[in-house]
PDB file of C-alpha atoms in Angstrom:
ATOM      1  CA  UNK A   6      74.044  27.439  83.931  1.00 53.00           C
ATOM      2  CA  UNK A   7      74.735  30.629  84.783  1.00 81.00           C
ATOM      3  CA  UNK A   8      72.496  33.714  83.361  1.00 87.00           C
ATOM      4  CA  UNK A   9      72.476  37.093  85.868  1.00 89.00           C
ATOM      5  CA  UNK A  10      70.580  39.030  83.856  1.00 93.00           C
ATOM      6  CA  UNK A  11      67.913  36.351  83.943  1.00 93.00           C
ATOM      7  CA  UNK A  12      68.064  35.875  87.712  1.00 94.00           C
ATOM      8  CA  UNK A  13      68.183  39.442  88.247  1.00 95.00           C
ATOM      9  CA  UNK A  14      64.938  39.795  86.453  1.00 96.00           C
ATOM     10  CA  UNK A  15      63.214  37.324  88.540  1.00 96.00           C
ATOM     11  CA  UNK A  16      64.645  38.502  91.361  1.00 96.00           C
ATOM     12  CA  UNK A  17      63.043  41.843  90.730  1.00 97.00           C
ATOM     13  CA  UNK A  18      60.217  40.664  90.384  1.00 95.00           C
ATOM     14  CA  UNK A  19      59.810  38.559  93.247  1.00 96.00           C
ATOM     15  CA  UNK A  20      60.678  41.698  95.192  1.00 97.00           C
ATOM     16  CA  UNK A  21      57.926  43.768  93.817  1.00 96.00           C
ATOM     17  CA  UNK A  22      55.502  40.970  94.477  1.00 95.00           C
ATOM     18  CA  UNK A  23      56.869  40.558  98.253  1.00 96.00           C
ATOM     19  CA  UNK A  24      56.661  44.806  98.892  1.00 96.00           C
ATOM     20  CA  UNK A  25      53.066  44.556  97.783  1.00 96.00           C
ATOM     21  CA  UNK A  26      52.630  42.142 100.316  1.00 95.00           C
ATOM     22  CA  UNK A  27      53.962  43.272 103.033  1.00 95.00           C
ATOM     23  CA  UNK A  28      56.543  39.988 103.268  1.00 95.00           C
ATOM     24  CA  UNK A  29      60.159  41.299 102.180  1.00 95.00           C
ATOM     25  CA  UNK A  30      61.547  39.821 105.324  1.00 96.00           C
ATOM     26  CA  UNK A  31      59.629  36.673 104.938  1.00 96.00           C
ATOM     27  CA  UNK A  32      60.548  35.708 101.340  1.00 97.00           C
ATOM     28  CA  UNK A  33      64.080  36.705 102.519  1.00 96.00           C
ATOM     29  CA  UNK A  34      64.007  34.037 105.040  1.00 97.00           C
ATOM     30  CA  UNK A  35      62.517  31.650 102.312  1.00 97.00           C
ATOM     31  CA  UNK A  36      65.325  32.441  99.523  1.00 97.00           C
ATOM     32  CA  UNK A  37      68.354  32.236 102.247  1.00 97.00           C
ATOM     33  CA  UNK A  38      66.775  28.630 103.116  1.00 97.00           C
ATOM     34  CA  UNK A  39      66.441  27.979  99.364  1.00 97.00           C
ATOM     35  CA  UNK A  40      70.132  29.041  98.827  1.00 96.00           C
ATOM     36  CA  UNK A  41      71.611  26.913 101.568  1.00 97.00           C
ATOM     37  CA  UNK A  42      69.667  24.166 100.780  1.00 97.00           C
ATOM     38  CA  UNK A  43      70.509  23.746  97.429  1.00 96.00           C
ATOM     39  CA  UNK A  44      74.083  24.624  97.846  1.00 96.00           C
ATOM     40  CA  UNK A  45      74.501  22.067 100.693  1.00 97.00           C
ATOM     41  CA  UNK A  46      72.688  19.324  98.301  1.00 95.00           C
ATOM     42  CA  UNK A  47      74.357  18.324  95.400  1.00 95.00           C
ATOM     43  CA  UNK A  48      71.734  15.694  94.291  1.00 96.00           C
ATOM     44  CA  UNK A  49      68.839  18.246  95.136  1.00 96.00           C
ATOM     45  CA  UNK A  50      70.501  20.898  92.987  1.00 94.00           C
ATOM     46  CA  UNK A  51      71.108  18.429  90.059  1.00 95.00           C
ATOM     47  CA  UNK A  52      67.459  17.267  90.149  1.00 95.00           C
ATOM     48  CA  UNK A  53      66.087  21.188  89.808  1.00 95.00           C
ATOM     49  CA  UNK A  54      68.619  21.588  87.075  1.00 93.00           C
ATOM     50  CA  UNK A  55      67.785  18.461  85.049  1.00 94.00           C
ATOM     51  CA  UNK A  56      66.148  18.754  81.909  1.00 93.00           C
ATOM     52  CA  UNK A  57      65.560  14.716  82.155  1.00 95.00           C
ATOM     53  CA  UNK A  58      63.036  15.120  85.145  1.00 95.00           C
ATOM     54  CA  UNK A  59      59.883  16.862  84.568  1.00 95.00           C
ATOM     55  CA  UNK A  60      58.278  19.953  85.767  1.00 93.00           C
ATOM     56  CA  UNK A  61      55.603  18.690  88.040  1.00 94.00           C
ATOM     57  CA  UNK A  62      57.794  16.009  89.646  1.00 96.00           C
ATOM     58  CA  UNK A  63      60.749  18.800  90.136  1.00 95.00           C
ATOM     59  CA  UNK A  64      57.620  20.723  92.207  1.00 95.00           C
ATOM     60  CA  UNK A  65      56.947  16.726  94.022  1.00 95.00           C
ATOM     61  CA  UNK A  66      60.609  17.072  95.421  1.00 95.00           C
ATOM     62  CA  UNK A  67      60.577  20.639  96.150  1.00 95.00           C
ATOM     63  CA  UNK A  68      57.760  20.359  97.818  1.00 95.00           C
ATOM     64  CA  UNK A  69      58.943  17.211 100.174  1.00 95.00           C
ATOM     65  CA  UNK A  70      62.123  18.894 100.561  1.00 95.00           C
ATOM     66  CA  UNK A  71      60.534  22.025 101.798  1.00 95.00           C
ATOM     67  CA  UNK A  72      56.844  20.870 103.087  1.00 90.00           C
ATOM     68  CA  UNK A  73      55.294  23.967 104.645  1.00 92.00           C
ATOM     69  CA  UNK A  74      58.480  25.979 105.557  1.00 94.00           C
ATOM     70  CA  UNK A  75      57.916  28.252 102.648  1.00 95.00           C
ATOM     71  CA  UNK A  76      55.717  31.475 102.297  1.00 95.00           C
ATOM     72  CA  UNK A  77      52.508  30.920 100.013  1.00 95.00           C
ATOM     73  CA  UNK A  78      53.909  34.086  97.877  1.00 96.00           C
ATOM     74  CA  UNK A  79      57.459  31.829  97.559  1.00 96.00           C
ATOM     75  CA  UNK A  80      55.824  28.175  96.740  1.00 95.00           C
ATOM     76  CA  UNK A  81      53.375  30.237  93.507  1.00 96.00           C
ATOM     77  CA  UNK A  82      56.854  31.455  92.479  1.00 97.00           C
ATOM     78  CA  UNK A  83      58.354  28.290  92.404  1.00 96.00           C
ATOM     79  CA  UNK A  84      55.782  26.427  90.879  1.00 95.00           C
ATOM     80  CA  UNK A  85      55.849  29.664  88.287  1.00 96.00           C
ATOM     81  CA  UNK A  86      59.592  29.234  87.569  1.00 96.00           C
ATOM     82  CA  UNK A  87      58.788  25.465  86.547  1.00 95.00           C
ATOM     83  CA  UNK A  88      55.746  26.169  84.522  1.00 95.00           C
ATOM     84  CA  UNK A  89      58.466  28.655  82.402  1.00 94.00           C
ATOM     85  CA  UNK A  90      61.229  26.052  82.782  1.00 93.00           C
ATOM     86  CA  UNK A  91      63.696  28.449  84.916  1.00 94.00           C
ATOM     87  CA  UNK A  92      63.995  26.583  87.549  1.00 94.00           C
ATOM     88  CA  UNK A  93      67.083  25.863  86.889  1.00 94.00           C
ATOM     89  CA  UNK A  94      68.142  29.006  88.479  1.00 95.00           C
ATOM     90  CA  UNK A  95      66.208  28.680  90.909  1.00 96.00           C
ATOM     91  CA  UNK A  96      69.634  29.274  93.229  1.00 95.00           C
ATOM     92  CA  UNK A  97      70.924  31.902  91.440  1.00 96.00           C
ATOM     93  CA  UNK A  98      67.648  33.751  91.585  1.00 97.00           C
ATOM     94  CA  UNK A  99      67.796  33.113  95.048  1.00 97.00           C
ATOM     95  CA  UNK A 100      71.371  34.797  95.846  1.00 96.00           C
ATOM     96  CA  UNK A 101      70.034  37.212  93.048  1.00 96.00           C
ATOM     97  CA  UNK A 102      67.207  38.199  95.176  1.00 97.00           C
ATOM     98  CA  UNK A 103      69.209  38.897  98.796  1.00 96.00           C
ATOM     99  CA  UNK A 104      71.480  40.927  97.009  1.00 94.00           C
ATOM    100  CA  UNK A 105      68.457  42.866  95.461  1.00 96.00           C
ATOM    101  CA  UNK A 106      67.188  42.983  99.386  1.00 96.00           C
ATOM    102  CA  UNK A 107      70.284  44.235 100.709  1.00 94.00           C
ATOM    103  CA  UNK A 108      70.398  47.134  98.273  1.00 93.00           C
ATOM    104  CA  UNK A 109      66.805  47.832  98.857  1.00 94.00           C
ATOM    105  CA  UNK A 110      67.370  48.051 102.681  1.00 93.00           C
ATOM    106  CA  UNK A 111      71.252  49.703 102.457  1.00 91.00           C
ATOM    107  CA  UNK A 112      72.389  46.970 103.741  1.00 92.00           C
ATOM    108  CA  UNK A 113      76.283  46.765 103.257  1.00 91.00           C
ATOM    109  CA  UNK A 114      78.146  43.251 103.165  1.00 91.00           C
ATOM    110  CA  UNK A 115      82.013  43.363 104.517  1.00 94.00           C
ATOM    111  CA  UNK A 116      84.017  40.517 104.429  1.00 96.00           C
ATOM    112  CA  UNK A 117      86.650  40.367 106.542  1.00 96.00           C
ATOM    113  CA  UNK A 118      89.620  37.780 106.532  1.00 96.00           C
ATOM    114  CA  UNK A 119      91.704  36.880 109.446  1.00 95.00           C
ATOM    115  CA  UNK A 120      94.511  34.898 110.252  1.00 93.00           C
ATOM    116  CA  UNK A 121      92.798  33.083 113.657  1.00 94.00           C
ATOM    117  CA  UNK A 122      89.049  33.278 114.698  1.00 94.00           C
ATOM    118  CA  UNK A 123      87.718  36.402 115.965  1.00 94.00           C
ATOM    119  CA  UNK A 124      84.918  36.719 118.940  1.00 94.00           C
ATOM    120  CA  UNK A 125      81.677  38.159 118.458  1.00 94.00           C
ATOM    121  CA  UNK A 126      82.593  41.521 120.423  1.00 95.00           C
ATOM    122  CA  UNK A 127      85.838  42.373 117.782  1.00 93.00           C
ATOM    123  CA  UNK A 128      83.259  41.188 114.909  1.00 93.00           C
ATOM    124  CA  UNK A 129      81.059  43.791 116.242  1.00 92.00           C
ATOM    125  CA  UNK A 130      83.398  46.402 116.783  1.00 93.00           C
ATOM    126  CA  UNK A 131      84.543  45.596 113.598  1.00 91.00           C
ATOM    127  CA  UNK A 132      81.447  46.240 111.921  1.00 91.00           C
ATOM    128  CA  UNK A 133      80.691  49.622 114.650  1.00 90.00           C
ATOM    129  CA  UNK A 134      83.546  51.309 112.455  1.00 91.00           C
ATOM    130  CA  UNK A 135      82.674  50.449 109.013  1.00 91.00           C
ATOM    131  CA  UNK A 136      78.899  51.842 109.701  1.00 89.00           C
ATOM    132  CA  UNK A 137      80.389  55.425 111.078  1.00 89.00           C
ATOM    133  CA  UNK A 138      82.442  55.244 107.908  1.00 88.00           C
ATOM    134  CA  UNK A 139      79.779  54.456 105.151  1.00 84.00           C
ATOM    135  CA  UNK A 140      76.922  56.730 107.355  1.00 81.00           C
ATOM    136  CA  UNK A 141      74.010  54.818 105.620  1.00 82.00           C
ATOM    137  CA  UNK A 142      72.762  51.870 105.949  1.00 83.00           C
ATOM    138  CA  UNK A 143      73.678  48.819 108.245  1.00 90.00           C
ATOM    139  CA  UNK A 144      76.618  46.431 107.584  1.00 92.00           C
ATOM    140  CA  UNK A 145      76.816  42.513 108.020  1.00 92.00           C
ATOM    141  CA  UNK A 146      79.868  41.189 108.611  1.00 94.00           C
ATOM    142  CA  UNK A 147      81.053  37.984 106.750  1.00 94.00           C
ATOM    143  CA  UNK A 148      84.480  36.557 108.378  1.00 95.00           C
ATOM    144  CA  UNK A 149      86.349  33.863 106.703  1.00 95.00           C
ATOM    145  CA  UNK A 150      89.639  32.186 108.338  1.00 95.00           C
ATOM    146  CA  UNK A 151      92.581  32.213 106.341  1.00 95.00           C
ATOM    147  CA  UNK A 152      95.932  30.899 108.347  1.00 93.00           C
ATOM    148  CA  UNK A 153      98.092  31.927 104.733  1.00 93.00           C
ATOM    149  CA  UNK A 154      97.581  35.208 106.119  1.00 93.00           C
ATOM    150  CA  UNK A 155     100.031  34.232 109.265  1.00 92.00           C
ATOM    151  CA  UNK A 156      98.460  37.697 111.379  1.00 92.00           C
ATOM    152  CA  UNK A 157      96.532  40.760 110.886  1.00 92.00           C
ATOM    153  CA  UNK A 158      93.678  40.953 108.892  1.00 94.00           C
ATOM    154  CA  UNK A 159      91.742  41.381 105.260  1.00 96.00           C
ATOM    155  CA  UNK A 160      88.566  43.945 104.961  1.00 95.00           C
ATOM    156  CA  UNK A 161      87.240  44.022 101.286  1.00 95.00           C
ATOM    157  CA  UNK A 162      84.274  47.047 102.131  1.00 90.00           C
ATOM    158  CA  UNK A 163      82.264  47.256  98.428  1.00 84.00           C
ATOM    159  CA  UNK A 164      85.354  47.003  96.029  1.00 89.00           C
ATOM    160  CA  UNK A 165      87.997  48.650  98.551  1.00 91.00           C
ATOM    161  CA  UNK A 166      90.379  45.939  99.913  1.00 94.00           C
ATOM    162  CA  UNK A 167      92.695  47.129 103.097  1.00 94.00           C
ATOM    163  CA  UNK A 168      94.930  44.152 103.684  1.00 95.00           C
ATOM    164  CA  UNK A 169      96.511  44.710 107.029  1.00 94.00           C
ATOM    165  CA  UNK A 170      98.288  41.065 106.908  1.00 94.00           C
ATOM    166  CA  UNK A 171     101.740  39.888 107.853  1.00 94.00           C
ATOM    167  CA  UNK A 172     101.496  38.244 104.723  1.00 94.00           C
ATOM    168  CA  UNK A 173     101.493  41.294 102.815  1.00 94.00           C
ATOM    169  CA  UNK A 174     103.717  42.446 105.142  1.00 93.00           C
ATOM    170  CA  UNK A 175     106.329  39.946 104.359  1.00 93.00           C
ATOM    171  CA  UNK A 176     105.549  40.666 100.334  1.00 93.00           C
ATOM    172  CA  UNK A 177     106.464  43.966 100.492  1.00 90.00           C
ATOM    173  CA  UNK A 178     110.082  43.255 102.435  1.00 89.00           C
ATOM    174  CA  UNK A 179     110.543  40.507  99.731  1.00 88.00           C
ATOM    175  CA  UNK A 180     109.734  43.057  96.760  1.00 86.00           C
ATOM    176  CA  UNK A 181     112.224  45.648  98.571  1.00 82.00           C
ATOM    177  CA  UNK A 182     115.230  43.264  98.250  1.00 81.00           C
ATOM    178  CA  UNK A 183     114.715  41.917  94.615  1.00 83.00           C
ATOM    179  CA  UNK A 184     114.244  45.428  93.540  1.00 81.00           C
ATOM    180  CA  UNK A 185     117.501  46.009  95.674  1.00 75.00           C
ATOM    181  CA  UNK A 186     116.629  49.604  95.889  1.00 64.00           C
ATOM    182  CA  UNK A 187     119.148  50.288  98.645  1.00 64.00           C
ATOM    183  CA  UNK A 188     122.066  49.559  96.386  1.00 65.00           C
ATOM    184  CA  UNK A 189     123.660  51.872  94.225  1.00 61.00           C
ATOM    185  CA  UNK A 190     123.679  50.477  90.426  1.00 57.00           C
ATOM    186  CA  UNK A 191     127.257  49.923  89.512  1.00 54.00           C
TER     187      UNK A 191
END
């Protein structure tokens, strides 16, 4: 069930809770492991989201799952989602609170598409030229293979896309010769 404006909320609030704190980083660390857990976990992720099971045994498995690997701050949230019965999205609070993070911190998220893997150093150099482009702010490069793309590369920077692929290459070539445009109309 998805509800953003709901997750957002929580998310918010989470982050006001972890700034007075002093644990941003920390509750990060604890909603990235939350998100990959229950993404990687189909059963765990059905069991949150169950209206069947109960509250307190939906805190029994979260707590197995997660034993002592979570922040104090994080575990009281938790258990505060279930007593509200939102824990249900508990992931998308999760991915709703990085995002909150990264905007907090500047913290700019590229994705970049290639055709073959690329090495750390071209990641890096990669992301070297976005930064001295955006001038605030860090960026974290998230690379994806893609062999449709046949060469070149994809960088989607906020909602700006430059597609530097053969693929698109080869589109464009295709789209000249049904248009014909070199061909006088008779």
């Amino acid at each position: 069930m998805q509800n953003p404006r709901l997750a957002s909320r929580y998310a918010k609030s989470l982050i006001d809770i972890a700034k007075e704190s002093h644990s941003l980083e920390a509750v990060l660390s604890d909603m990235e492991l939350i998100g990959k857990t229950l993404a990687s976990s189909r059963e765990l992720s059905l069991a949150v989201a169950s209206p069947i099971i109960k509250g307190d045994k939906k805190a029994a498995i979260l707590k197995a799952v997660f034993g002592d690997a979570l922040q104090k701050i994080t575990t009281m949230f938790i258990d505060l989602l279930i007593s509200k019965g939102r824990e249900a999205n508990l992931a998308e609070i999760a991915a709703g609170y990085i995002a909150q993070y990264k905007k907090l911190n500047h913290v700019h998220t590229v994705k970049l598409t290639t055709a073959a893997p690329i090495d750390e150093e071209l990641k890096s150099m990669v992301a070297g030229k976005v930064a001295a482009e955006m001038k605030d702010g860090k960026v974290e490069i998230d690379t994806t293979v893609e062999p449709d793309l046949i060469g070149g590369f994809v960088l989607q920077v906020g909602d700006k896309l430059f597609d530097a692929s053969v693929r698109r290459d080869l589109m464009d070539v295709k789209s000249q010769f049904t248009k014909n445009i070199y061909v006088a109309d008779i």
